[in-house]
């Protein structure tokens, strides 16, 4: 397989520091073995998230100086509005400071208690914002999405049979909208096919239910459509995006991903009444409609980023770099979620550390070991993030997938640094027997992963464990 090299050269550099193992061990103890509590300056390669961590282009930085900081009617807003309309095609463009505010505004306007919102898989902020309205967030992705070994080209697809069942069961009047997350972050950054989107639209049309996209990684999804759906092989990413969004009634967007900016988002939709109610709420909580919680310069970098992200050389490199990391690991026998997603490689911690049972947090243990041994920070997507306590028994219900996500920031690390990451993980895999489980010592009542604290368990000899 051939991997694309970087379609850019580096004009500004940000030094990063290498630390010693002793230093990292000390930092881990102080952080209660929670990587969210470790200072970023002590991380060598930071793969915690691809959100808000992109490197902007010289054109975007030049755009910063053209920020029009007028309270009302900033020219940068008009530029953003025109750009969003030309790609997404919806009538109203409502800027927000990031994605979750777009979700909050949309759901607080149209979702009422007792309703439900289906999605392929809700991202945690989307789920939390739906539930905050007293409604139910339902995941209706195809069942193969939960099998890390199953290789399907569009593992983010909606399960249309289950979606129809949900509509019959709940009643269309209780479903104010359905969502599709592109790409499907919680399911491994997997794309949704145009075919599946067309069919989802047709199904929802029969019941008069609007369709919204959670569009954070839309360009990466469109790249996969071009690569994997023959009908689109000769189409531009822009044309694919236009067709995809034409099947929806609106979208929420965290521009911190495919907007190639460090902060920003928007909500875009066709419905005049919804837009008016949302705008009224926006003024109350976020800001005037031509800046939505951002500076004029931020709007300008977002407009420019949205154009840049459609560039095929960029996307080929971007998706190729993630694939490069995945393939290096796969070739060395490291268990990863397949196929390799658009923005991250996901390590399958259950298979990586079969000697650590799920109650002892194998994915978190792996995140800790990766940082201590090699200065690399990933994020746990497993029992710490998604484990739920059964209110009846007080016992933890473990999620099906127990993973470590290595999210690659856009245009930030060179392929040599990616090779370093692969080498480090292969080294860790060879020495995996030395990794211990963890014990939870503190958890907050909601979103516990950010502040949880742990202690390391003493290693139990394998024989003793087998006997116990
Ligand atoms: C990611 C994030 C950022 C994040 C958020 C919460 C905890 C840890 C990391 C954010 C998303 C997303 C999707 C599909 C909406 C948001 C919210 N992802 N939808 O993956 O992936 O956007 O952060 O701008 O509010 O690390 P926001």
XYZ file of N, CA and C and ligand atoms in Angstrom, residues 36 48-51 97-103 121-126 181-186 214-217 252-257 263-265 343 346 379 381 385 405 407 447 449-450, ligand 1:
168
model
N -6.579 13.288 31.404
C -7.162 14.630 31.266
C -6.529 15.584 32.282
N -5.075 12.949 22.179
C -6.281 12.969 23.013
C -7.516 13.246 22.166
N -7.387 14.199 21.249
C -8.541 14.540 20.401
C -8.084 15.206 19.108
N -8.936 15.119 18.088
C -8.707 15.842 16.829
C -9.559 17.106 16.821
N -10.122 17.459 17.982
C -11.079 18.569 18.049
C -10.404 19.846 18.528
N -20.279 29.074 19.356
C -18.849 29.010 19.710
C -18.280 27.608 19.532
N -19.118 26.576 19.629
C -18.678 25.222 19.242
C -19.896 24.342 19.043
N -19.643 23.036 18.759
C -20.729 22.162 18.325
C -21.837 21.974 19.347
N -21.466 21.794 20.610
C -22.491 21.453 21.598
C -23.488 22.575 21.811
N -23.102 23.823 21.529
C -24.066 24.920 21.640
C -25.073 24.838 20.484
N -24.631 24.431 19.324
C -25.566 24.229 18.203
C -26.567 23.134 18.580
N -26.076 22.079 19.210
C -26.958 20.977 19.646
C -27.948 21.496 20.692
N -24.994 6.674 16.038
C -24.658 6.629 17.458
C -24.483 8.075 17.915
N -25.223 8.446 18.935
C -25.082 9.797 19.479
C -23.698 9.957 20.056
N -23.069 11.095 19.784
C -21.843 11.437 20.502
C -22.231 11.852 21.919
N -21.279 11.817 22.870
C -21.691 12.038 24.277
C -22.356 13.388 24.528
N -21.875 14.467 23.849
C -22.515 15.783 24.061
C -23.925 15.812 23.456
N -24.111 15.108 22.335
C -25.421 15.073 21.671
C -26.408 14.314 22.550
N -24.764 10.993 12.240
C -23.442 11.541 12.569
C -22.426 11.084 11.526
N -21.815 12.058 10.858
C -20.844 11.736 9.795
C -19.505 12.383 10.142
N -18.442 11.583 10.206
C -18.424 10.132 10.360
C -18.869 9.776 11.787
N -19.121 8.489 12.012
C -19.683 8.071 13.289
C -18.574 7.921 14.341
N -18.351 8.979 15.097
C -17.219 9.051 16.031
C -17.251 7.940 17.080
N -18.381 7.785 17.767
C -18.438 6.806 18.865
C -18.332 5.372 18.365
N -25.127 15.523 12.067
C -24.071 15.971 12.975
C -22.822 15.930 12.099
N -22.453 17.120 11.584
C -21.585 17.180 10.400
C -20.100 17.407 10.684
N -19.666 17.270 11.947
C -18.270 17.584 12.323
C -17.208 17.106 11.329
N -17.363 15.869 10.868
C -16.312 15.279 10.029
C -16.870 14.958 8.642
N -25.924 20.304 12.551
C -25.129 20.952 13.590
C -23.673 20.699 13.210
N -22.815 21.643 13.545
C -21.421 21.504 13.125
C -20.480 21.998 14.220
N -19.556 21.127 14.623
C -18.416 21.565 15.402
C -17.296 21.791 14.400
N -16.998 23.058 14.103
C -15.964 23.370 13.107
C -14.559 23.099 13.642
N -14.480 22.647 14.902
C -13.195 22.287 15.495
C -12.615 21.022 14.864
N -13.424 20.348 14.047
C -12.924 19.172 13.336
C -12.712 19.569 11.870
N -11.489 26.975 17.338
C -12.766 27.173 18.033
C -13.813 27.600 16.991
N -15.049 27.157 17.176
C -16.125 27.599 16.274
C -17.085 26.480 15.917
N -18.283 26.881 15.531
C -19.295 25.922 15.105
C -20.462 26.666 14.508
N -10.570 9.678 11.368
C -9.842 10.657 12.172
C -9.017 10.014 13.274
N -8.394 3.106 16.621
C -8.919 2.667 17.913
C -8.283 1.326 18.279
N -6.998 8.531 24.378
C -8.154 8.700 25.255
C -8.914 7.383 25.391
N -12.023 5.118 25.576
C -13.443 5.101 25.188
C -13.914 3.709 25.564
N -15.574 5.907 30.353
C -16.413 6.900 29.681
C -17.887 6.476 29.627
N -8.721 5.411 21.914
C -8.744 6.153 20.650
C -7.474 6.978 20.509
N -6.590 9.785 18.358
C -7.154 10.742 17.398
C -6.022 11.597 16.840
N -20.418 12.515 33.541
C -19.200 12.655 32.725
C -17.942 12.396 33.561
N -15.383 10.587 33.265
C -14.056 10.383 32.674
C -13.124 11.587 32.816
N -13.685 12.790 32.876
C -12.821 13.975 32.932
C -12.077 14.110 34.272
C -13.884 14.453 20.261
C -14.823 15.578 20.518
C -14.468 16.571 21.583
C -14.747 16.029 22.940
C -15.988 16.296 23.505
C -16.307 15.751 24.746
C -15.391 14.965 25.415
C -14.151 14.703 24.863
C -13.834 15.236 23.617
C -16.951 16.445 19.788
C -18.140 16.215 19.049
C -18.263 15.091 18.139
C -19.473 14.853 17.487
C -19.628 13.703 16.556
C -20.434 16.774 18.517
C -19.265 17.063 19.196
C -19.231 18.271 20.108
N -15.939 15.591 19.787
N -20.517 15.688 17.678
O -14.252 13.579 19.460
O -17.229 14.264 17.910
O -18.546 19.299 19.524
O -16.679 19.726 21.141
O -17.340 21.454 19.447
O -18.815 20.981 21.368
O -12.780 14.430 20.829
P -17.806 20.412 20.429
